[in-house]
Short mmCIF file of C-alpha atoms and ligand atoms in Angstrom, two decimals:
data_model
loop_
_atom_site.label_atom_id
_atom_site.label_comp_id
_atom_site.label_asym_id
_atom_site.label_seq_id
_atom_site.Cartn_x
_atom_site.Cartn_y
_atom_site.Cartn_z
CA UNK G 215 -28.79 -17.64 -97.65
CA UNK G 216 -32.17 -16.76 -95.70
CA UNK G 217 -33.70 -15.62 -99.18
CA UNK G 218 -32.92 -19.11 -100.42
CA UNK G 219 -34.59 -20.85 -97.60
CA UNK G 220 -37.87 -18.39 -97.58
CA UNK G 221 -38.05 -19.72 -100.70
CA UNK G 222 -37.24 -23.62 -100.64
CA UNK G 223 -39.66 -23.06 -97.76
CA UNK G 224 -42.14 -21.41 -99.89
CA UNK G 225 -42.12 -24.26 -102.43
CA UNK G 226 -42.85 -26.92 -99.93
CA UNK G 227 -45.48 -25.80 -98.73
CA UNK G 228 -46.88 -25.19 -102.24
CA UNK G 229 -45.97 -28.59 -102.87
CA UNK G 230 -47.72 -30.32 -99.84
CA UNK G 231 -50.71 -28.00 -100.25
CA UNK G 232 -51.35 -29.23 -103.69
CA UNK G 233 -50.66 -32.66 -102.58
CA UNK G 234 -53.18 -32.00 -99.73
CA UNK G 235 -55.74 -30.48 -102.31
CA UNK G 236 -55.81 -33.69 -104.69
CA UNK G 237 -56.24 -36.25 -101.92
CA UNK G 238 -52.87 -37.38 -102.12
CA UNK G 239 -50.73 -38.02 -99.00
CA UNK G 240 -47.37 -35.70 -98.75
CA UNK G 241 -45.03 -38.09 -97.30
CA UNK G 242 -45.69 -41.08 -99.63
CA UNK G 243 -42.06 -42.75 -99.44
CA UNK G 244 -41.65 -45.86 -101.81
CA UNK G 245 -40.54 -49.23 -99.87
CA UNK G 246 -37.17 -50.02 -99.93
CA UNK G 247 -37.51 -53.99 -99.43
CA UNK G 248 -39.40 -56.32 -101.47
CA UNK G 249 -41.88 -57.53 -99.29
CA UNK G 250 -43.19 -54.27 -98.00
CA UNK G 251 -43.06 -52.97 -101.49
CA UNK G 252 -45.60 -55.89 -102.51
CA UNK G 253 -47.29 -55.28 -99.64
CA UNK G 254 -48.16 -51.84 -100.67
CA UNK G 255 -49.66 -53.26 -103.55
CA UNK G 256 -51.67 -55.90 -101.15
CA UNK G 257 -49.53 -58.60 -102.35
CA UNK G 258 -46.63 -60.69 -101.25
CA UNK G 259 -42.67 -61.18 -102.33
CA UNK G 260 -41.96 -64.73 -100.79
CA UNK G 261 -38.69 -66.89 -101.39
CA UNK G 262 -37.96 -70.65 -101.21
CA UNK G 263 -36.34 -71.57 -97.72
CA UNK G 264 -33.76 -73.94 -97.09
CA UNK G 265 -34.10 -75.13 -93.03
CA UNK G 266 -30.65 -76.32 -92.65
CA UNK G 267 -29.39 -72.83 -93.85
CA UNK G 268 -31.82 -70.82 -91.33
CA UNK G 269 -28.11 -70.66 -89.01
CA UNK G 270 -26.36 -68.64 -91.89
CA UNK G 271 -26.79 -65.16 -90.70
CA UNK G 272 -26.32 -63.51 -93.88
CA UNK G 273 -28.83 -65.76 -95.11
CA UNK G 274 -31.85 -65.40 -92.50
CA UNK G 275 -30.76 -61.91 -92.28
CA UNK G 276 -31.75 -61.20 -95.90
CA UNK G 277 -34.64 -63.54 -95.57
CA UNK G 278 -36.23 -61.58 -92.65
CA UNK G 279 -35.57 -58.39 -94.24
CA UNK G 280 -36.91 -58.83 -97.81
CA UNK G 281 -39.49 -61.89 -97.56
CA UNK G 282 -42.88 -62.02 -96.26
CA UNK G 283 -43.95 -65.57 -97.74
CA UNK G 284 -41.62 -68.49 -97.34
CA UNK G 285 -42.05 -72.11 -99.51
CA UNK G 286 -39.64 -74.96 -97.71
CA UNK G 287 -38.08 -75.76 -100.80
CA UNK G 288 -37.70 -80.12 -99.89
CA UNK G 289 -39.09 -79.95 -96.33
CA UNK G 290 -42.79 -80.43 -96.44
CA UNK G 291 -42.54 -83.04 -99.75
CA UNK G 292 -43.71 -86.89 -99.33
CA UNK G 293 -40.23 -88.06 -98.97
CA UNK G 294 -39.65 -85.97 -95.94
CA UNK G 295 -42.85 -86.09 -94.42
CA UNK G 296 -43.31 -89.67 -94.25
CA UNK G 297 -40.71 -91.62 -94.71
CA UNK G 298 -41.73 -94.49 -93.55
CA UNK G 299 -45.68 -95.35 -94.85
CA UNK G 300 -47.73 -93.93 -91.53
CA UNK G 301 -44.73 -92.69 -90.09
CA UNK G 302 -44.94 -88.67 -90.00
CA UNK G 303 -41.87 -86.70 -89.42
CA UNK G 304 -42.31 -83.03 -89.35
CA UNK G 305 -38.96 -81.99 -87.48
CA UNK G 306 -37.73 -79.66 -90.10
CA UNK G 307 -40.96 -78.48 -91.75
CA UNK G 308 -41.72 -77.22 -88.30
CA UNK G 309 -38.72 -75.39 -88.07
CA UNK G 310 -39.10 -73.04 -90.96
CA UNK G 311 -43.31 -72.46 -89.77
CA UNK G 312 -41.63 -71.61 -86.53
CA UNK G 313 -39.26 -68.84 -88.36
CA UNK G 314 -42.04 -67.85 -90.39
CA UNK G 315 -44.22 -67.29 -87.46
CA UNK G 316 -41.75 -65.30 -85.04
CA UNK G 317 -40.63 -62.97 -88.45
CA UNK G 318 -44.01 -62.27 -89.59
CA UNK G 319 -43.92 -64.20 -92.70
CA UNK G 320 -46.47 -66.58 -94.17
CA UNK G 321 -46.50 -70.09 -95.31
CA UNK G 322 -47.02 -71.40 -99.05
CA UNK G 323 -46.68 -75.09 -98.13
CA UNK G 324 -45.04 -77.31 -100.88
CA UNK G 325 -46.33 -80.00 -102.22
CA UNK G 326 -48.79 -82.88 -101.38
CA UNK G 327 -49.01 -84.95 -104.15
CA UNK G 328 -46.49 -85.38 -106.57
CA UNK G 329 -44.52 -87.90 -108.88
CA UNK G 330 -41.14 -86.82 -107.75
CA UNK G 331 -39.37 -86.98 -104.32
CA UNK G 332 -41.89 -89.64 -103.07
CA UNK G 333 -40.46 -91.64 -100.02
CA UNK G 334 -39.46 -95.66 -101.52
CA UNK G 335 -42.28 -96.91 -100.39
CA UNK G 336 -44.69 -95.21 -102.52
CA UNK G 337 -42.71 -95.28 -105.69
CA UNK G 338 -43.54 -98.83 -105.53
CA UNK G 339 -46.95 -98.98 -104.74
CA UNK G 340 -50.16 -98.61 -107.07
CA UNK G 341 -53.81 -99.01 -107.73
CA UNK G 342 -55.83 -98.52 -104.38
CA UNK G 343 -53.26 -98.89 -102.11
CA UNK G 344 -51.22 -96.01 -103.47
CA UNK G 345 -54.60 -93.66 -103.98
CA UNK G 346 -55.27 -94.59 -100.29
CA UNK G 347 -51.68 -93.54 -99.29
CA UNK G 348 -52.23 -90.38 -101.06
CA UNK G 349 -54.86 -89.81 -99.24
CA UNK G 350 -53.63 -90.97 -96.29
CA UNK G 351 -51.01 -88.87 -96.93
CA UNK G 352 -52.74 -85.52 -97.32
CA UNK G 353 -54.71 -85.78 -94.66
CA UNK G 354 -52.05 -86.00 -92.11
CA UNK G 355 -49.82 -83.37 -93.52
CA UNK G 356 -52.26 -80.78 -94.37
CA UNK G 357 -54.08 -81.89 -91.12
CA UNK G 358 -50.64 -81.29 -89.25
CA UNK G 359 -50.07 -77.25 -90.35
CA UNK G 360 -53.95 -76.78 -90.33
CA UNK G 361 -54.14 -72.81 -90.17
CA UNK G 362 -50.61 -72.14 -90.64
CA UNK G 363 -50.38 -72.47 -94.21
CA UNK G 364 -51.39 -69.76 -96.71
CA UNK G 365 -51.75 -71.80 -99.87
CA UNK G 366 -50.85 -75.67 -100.29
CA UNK G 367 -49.83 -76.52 -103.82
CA UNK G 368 -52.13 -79.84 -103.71
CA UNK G 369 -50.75 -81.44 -106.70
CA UNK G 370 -47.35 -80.47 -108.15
CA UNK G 371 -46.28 -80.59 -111.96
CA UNK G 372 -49.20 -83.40 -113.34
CA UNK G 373 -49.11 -82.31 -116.78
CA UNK G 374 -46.88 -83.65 -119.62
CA UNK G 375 -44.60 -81.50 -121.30
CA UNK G 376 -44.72 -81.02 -125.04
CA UNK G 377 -47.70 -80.42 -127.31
CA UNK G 378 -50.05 -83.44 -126.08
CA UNK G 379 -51.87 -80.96 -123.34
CA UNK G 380 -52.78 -84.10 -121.42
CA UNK G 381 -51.14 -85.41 -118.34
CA UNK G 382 -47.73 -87.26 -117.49
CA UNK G 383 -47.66 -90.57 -116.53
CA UNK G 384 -47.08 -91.52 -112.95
CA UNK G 385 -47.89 -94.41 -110.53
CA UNK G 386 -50.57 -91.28 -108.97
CA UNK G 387 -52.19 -91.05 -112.71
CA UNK G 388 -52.12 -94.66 -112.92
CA UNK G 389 -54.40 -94.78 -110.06
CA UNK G 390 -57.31 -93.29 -112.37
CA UNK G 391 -57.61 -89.74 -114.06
CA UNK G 392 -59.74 -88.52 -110.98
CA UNK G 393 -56.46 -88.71 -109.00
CA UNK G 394 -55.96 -84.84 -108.84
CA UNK G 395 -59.65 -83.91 -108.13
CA UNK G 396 -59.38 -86.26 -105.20
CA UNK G 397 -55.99 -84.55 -103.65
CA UNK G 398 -58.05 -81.22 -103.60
CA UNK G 399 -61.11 -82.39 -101.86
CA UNK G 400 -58.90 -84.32 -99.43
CA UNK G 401 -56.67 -81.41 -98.58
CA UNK G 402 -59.84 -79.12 -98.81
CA UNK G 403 -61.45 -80.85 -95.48
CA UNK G 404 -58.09 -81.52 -93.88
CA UNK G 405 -57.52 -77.25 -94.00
CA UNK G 406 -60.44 -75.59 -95.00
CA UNK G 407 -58.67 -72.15 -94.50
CA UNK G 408 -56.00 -72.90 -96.80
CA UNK G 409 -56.07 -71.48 -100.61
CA UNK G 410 -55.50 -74.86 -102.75
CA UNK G 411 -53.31 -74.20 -105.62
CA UNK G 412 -52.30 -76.57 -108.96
CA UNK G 413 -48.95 -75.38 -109.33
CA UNK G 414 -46.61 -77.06 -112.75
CA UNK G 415 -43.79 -75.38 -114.53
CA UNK G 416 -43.51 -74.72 -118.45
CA UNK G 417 -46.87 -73.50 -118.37
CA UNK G 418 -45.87 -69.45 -118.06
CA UNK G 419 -46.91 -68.93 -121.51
CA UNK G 420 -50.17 -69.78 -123.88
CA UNK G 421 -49.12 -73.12 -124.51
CA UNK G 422 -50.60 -76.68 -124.94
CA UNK G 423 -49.46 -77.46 -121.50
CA UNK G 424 -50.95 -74.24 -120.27
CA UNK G 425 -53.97 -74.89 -121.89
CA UNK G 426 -54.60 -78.50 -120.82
CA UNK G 427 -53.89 -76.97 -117.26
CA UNK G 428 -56.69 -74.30 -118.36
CA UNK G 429 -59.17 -77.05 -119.00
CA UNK G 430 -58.56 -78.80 -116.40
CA UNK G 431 -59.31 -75.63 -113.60
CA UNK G 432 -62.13 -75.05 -115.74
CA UNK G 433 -63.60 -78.15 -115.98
CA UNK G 434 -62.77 -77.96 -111.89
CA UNK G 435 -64.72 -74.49 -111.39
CA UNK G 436 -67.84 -75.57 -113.22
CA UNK G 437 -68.41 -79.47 -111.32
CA UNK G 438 -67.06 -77.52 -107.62
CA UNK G 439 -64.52 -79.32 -107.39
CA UNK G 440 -62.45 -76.90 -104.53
CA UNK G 441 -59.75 -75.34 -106.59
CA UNK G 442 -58.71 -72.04 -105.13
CA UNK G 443 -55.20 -71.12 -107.08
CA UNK G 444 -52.58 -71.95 -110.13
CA UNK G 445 -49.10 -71.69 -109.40
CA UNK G 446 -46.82 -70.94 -112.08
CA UNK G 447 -43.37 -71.94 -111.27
CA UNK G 448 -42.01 -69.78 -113.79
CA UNK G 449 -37.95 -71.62 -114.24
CA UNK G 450 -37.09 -69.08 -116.91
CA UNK G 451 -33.88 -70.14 -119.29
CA UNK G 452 -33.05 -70.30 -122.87
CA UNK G 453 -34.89 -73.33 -123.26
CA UNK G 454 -38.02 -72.01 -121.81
CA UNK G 455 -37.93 -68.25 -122.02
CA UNK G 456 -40.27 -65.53 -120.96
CA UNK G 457 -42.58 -64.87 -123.63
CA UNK G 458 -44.54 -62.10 -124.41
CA UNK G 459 -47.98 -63.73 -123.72
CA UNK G 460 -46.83 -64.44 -119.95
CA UNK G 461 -49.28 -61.88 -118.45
CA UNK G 462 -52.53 -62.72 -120.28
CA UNK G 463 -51.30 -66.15 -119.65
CA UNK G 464 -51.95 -65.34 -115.84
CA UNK G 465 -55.07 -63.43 -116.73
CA UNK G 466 -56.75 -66.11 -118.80
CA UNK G 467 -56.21 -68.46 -115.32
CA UNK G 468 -57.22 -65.39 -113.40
CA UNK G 469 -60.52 -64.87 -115.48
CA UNK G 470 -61.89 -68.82 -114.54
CA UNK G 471 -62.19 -67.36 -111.05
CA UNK G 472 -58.78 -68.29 -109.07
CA UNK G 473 -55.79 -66.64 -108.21
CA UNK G 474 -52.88 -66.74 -109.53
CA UNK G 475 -49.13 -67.01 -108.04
CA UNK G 476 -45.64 -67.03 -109.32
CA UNK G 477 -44.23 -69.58 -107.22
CA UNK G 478 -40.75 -70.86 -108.29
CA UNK G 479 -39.31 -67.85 -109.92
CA UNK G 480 -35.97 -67.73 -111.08
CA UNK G 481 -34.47 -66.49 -114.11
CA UNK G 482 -31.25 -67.98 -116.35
CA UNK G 483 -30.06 -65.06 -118.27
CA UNK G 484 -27.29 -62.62 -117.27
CA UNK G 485 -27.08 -58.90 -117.03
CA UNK G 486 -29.70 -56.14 -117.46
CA UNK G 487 -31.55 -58.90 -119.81
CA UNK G 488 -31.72 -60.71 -116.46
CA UNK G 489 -33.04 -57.77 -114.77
CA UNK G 490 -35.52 -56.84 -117.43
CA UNK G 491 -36.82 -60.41 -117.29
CA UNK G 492 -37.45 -59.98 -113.38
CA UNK G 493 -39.19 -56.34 -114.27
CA UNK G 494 -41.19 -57.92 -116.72
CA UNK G 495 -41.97 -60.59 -114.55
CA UNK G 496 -42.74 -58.68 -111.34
CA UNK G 497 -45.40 -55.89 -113.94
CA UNK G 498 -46.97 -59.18 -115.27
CA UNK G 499 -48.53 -60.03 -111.75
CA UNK G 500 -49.30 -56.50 -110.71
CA UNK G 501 -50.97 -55.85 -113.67
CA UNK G 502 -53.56 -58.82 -113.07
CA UNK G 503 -55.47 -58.27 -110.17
CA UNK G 504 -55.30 -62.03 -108.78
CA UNK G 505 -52.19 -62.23 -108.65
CA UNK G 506 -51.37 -62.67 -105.43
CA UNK G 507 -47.73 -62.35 -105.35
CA UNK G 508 -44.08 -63.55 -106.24
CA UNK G 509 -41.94 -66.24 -105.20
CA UNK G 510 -38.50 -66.83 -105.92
CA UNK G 511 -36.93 -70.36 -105.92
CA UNK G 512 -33.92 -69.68 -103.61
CA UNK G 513 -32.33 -66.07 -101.89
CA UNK G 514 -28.60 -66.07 -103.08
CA UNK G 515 -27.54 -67.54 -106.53
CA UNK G 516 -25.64 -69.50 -104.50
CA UNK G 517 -28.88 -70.96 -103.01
CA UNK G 518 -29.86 -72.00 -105.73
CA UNK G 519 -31.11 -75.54 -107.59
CA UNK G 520 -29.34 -74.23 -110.83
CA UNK G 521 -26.31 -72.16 -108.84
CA UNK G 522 -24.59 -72.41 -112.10
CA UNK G 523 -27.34 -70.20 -113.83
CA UNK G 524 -26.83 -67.35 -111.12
CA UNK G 525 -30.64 -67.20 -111.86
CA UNK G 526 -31.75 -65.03 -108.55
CA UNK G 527 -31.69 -61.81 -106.72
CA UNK G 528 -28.78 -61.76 -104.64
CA UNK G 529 -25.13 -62.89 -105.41
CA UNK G 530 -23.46 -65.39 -103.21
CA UNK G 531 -22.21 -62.66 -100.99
CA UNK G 532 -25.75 -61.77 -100.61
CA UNK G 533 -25.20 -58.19 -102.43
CA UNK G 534 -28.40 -57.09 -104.33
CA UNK G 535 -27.88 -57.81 -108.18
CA UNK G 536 -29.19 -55.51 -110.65
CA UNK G 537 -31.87 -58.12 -111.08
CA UNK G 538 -33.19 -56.77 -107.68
CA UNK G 539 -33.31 -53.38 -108.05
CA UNK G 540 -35.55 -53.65 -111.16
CA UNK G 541 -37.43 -56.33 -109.16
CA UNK G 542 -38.33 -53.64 -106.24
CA UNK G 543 -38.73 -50.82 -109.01
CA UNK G 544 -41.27 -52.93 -111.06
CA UNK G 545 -43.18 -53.33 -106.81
CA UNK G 546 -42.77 -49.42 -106.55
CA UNK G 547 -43.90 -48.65 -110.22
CA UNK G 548 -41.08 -46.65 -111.10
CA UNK G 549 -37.37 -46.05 -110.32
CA UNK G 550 -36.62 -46.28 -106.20
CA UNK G 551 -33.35 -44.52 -106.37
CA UNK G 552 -34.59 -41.55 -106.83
CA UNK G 553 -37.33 -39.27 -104.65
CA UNK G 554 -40.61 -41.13 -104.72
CA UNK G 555 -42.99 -39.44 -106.59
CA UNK G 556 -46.55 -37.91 -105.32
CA UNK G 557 -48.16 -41.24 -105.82
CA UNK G 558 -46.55 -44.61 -106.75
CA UNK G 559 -49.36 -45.72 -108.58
CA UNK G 560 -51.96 -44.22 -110.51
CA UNK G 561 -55.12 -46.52 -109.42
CA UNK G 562 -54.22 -45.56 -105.62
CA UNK G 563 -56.41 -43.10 -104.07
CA UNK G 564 -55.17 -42.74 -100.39
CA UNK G 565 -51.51 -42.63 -98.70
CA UNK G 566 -49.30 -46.12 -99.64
CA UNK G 567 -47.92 -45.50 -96.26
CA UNK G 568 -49.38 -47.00 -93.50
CA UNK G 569 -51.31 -45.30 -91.51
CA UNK G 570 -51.28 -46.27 -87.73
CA UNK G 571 -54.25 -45.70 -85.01
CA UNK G 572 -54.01 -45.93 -81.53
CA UNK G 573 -56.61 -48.10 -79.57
CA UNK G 574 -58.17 -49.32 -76.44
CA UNK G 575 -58.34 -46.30 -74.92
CA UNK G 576 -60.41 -47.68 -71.95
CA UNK G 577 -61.04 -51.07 -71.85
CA UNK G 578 -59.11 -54.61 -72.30
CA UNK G 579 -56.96 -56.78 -69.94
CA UNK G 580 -53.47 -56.80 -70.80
CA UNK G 581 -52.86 -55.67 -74.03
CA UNK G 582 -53.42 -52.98 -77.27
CA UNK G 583 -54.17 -53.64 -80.88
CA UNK G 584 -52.77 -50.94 -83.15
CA UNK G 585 -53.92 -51.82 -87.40
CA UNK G 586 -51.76 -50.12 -90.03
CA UNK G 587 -53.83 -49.98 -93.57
CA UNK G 588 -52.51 -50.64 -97.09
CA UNK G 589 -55.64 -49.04 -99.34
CA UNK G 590 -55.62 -48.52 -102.75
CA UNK G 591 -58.13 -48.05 -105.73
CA UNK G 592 -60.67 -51.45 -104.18
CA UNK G 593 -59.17 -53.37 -101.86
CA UNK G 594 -56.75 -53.16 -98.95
CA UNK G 595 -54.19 -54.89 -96.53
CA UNK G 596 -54.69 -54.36 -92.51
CA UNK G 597 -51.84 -55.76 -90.96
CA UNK G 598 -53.26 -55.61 -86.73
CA UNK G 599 -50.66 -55.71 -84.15
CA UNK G 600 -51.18 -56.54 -80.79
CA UNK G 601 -48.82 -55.71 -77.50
CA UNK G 602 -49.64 -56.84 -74.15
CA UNK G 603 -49.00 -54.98 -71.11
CA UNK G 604 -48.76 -58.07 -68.96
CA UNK G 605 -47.93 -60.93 -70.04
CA UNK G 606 -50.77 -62.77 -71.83
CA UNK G 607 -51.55 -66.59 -73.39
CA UNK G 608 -54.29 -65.59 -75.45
CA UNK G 609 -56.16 -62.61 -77.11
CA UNK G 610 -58.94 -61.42 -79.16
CA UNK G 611 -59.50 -58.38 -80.95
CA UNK G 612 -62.73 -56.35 -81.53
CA UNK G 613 -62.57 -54.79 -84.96
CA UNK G 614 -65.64 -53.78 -87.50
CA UNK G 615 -65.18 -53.26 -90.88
CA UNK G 616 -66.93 -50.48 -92.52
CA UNK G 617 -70.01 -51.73 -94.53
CA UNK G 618 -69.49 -52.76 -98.57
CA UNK G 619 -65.50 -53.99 -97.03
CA UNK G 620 -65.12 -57.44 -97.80
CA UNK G 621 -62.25 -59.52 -95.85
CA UNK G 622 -60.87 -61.96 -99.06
CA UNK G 623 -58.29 -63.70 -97.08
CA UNK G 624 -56.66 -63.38 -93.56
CA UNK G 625 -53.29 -65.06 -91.63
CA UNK G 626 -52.61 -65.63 -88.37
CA UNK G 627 -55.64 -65.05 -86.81
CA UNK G 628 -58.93 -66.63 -86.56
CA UNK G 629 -62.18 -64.56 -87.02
CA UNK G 630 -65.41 -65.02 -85.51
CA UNK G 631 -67.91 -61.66 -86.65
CA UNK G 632 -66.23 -58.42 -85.75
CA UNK G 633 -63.95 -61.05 -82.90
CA UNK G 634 -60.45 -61.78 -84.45
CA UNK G 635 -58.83 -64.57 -81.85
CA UNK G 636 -55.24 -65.48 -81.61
CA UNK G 637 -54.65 -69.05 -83.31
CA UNK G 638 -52.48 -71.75 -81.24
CA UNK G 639 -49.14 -70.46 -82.42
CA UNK G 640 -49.51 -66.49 -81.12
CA UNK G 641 -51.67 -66.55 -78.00
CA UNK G 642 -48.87 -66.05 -75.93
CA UNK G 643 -47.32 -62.92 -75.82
CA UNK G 644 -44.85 -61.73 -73.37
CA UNK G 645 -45.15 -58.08 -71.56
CA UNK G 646 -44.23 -55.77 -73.80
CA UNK G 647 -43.72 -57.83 -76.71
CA UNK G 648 -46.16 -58.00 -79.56
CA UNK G 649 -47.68 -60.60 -82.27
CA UNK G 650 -49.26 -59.09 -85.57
CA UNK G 651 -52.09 -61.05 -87.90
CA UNK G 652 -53.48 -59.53 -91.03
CA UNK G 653 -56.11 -59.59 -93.61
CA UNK G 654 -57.19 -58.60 -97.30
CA UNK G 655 -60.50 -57.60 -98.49
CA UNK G 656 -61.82 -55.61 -100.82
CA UNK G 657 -63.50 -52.04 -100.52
CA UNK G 658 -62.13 -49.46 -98.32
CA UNK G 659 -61.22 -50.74 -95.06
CA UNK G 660 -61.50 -46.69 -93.58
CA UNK G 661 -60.36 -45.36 -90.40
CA UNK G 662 -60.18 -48.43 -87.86
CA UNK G 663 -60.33 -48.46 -83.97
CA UNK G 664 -59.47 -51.79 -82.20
CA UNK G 665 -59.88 -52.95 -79.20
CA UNK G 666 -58.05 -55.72 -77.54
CA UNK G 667 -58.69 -58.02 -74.68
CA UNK G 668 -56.16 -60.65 -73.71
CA UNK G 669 -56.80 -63.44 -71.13
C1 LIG S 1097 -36.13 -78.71 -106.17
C2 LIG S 1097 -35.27 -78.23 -105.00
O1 LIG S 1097 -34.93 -76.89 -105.22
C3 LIG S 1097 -34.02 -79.07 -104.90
O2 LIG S 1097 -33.32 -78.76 -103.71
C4 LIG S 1097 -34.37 -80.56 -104.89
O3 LIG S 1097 -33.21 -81.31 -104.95
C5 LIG S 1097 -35.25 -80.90 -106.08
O4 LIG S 1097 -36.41 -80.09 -106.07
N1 LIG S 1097 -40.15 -77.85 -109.19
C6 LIG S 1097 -40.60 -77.93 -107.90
C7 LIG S 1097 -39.63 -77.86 -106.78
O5 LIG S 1097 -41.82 -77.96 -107.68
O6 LIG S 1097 -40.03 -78.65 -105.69
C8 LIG S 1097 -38.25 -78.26 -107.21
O7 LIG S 1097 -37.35 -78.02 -106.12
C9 LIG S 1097 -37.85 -77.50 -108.44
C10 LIG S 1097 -38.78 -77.79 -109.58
#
């Protein structure tokens, strides 16, 4: 007995010393939920949101637990954002920004312009007075979740399907071909922090629908016109499978100079052919480096558009399918159900777990920031949380970046220098409660020490 645990002893320590002595961290743990597990890897795992079903405990429970981007999946469309022509209504929209914001998550918000689910009204206008409405349109909406949203799709599904590569016809294209450029520069100076995304479906392989899309952000990137992001909605099924080309599909987007995001993902096969889709899927995106991350149309089958197809993650009873598992193996880079190994991936070069630092040792009214750092092989994720001691109704946080760090993209937070400020949603913070914001960059982000001031 005592032999055996000199020696498991023994090994351990052999084992973290020649972790220790190759840079590695000993107590790298993979993440056991899919958006932490994306987050390790400085992207997002984000699901399509429902508001009416935010009340169904199993459902929000599994939505706060796994998801750290949410899409309303009807709620922020033209038909239920303005009914009436000038008449906003933002009731339900709200709701879901208001779940995202108390869980943590962020916003992908869904979809400005598009042919379907207008409000009756603008089905049956044209010419100028439906391109002014569309303005019109944008304007308020995006205008209305100014700094709350992560990425707008701008324009939804304008391309035609079959081999023509040009675009469908619609009362918007009717209004003249410079319909879509005009959506993005609208939205552009209505939320200039928002990433502005095209976003169509049947375009997840090299295809001529793909490829018109292609020309189209390329012919965008070279006149300025502000395109940020493609969506790929990625509806996988027998009549539009996964093909093998899907990743350099993404990188050939990727390599005009925008990200990239699966945004409607959900898959119609059964079985471990299901679950290798979702793998395959879930490697595609990691694999290109602007890829930003992975939404799925809908949490349960149950949930979703096509419940018939059982096309998603979770069963109805909200039990994780195999589907899942090879979802947040593909995240981890290997199998989760067994011991982690060393490292999880081989481009990362410091500890996948975060690392937390205490701050404000001395000064600051009413509250502490504490950062927690995602770094691997160029870039990282700082996720900052901030607790007041008293209760506080705004904040700002002092925290420099080591020079050749680059912040890409940040949420929930507005930054001034080295001066990160709460935004209107999260001044107020309760004593002894806390708020977090975060940000991406690239280079190594280092050992950080915040300060925090709250007023
Ligand atoms: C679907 C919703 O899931 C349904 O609830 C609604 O009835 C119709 O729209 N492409 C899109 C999504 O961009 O907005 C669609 O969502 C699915 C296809």
């Amino acid at each position: 007995m005592r032999r055996t645990r000199t020696r498991i002893a023994v090994v351990l320590a052999g084992t973290a010393a020649l972790a220790t002595a190759i840079g590695l961290a000993s107590t790298a743990q993979a993440a056991t939920t899919l958006g932490a597990s994306a987050a390790d890897k400085g992207r997002y795992f984000g699901t399509a949101v429902a508001n009416y079903k935010l009340s169904d405990a199993t459902y929000s429970g599994i939505l706060d637990r796994e998801f750290n981007m949410i899409t309303p999946e009807n709620e922020m469309k033209w038909d239920a954002t303005e009914p009436n022509q000038g008449q906003f209504s933002y009731g339900s929209a709200d709701a879901i920004v208001a779940h995202a914001n108390a869980h943590g998550q962020r916003m992908r918000g869904h979809a400005l312009a598009w042919y379907s689910q207008q409000p009756g009204w603008a089905q049956n206008m044209s010419g100028t007075a439906l391109r002014n409405a569309m303005v019109n349109h944008i304007t308020n909406v995006a205008g209305h979740y100014k700094g709350k949203i992560y990425a707008w799709d701008v324009v939804n599904e304008a391309f035609a399907d079959g081999g023509s590569g040009g675009r469908r016809d619609s009362n918007l294209q009717r209004t003249g071909n410079d319909w879509i450029e005009v959506a993005f520069q609208t939205a552009r100076a209505a939320d200039p922090g928002a990433k502005l995304c095209y976003n169509d479906y049947n375009t997840d392989g090299i295809n001529a629908k793909s490829t018109g899309v292609y020309n189209m952000v390329k012919d965008f990137k070279s006149r300025g016109v502000p395109i940020d992001c493609v969506g790929f909605q990625s509806h996988i099924n027998s009549g539009s499978p996964l093909t093998s080309d899907y990743q350099a599909n993404l990188q050939r987007f990727a390599d005009l100079g925008v990200d990239v995001q699966i945004t409607e993902l959900d898959i119609a096969y059964s079985g471990t052919q299901q679950a290798s889709a979702y793998a395959t899927v879930t490697k595609a995106c990691l694999a290109v480096s602007r890829c930003t991350g992975i939404t799925v149309w809908g949490i349960r089958d149950s949930d979703s558009w096509r419940s018939s197809d059982n096309p998603l993650l979770f069963d109805g009873n909200g039990n994780k399918k195999a589907a899942y598992t090879s979802t947040l193996d593909a995240l981890n880079g290997g199998s989760t159900s067994s011991p982690p190994p060393v490292s999880t991936s081989p481009s990362r070069s410091t500890s996948p777990s975060p690392s937390t630092s205490p701050s404000n040792p001395g000064g600051g009214q009413g509250c502490t920031a504490t950062t927690s750092v995602n770094q691997w092989q160029g870039g990282f994720v700082v996720t900052v949380r901030v607790t007041a001691g008293s209760t506080i109704n705004g904040w700002t946080v002092g925290l420099a970046l080591p020079s050749g760090a680059t912040v890409t993209n940040s949420w929930n937070v507005t930054r001034s220098g080295n001066n990160w400020s709460n935004v209107s949603y999260n001044g107020h913070v309760n004593a002894g409660q806390y708020t977090e914001f975060g940000f991406q960059g690239t280079g190594t982000a280092g050992t950080l020490t915040p300060t925090c001031s709250g007023s």
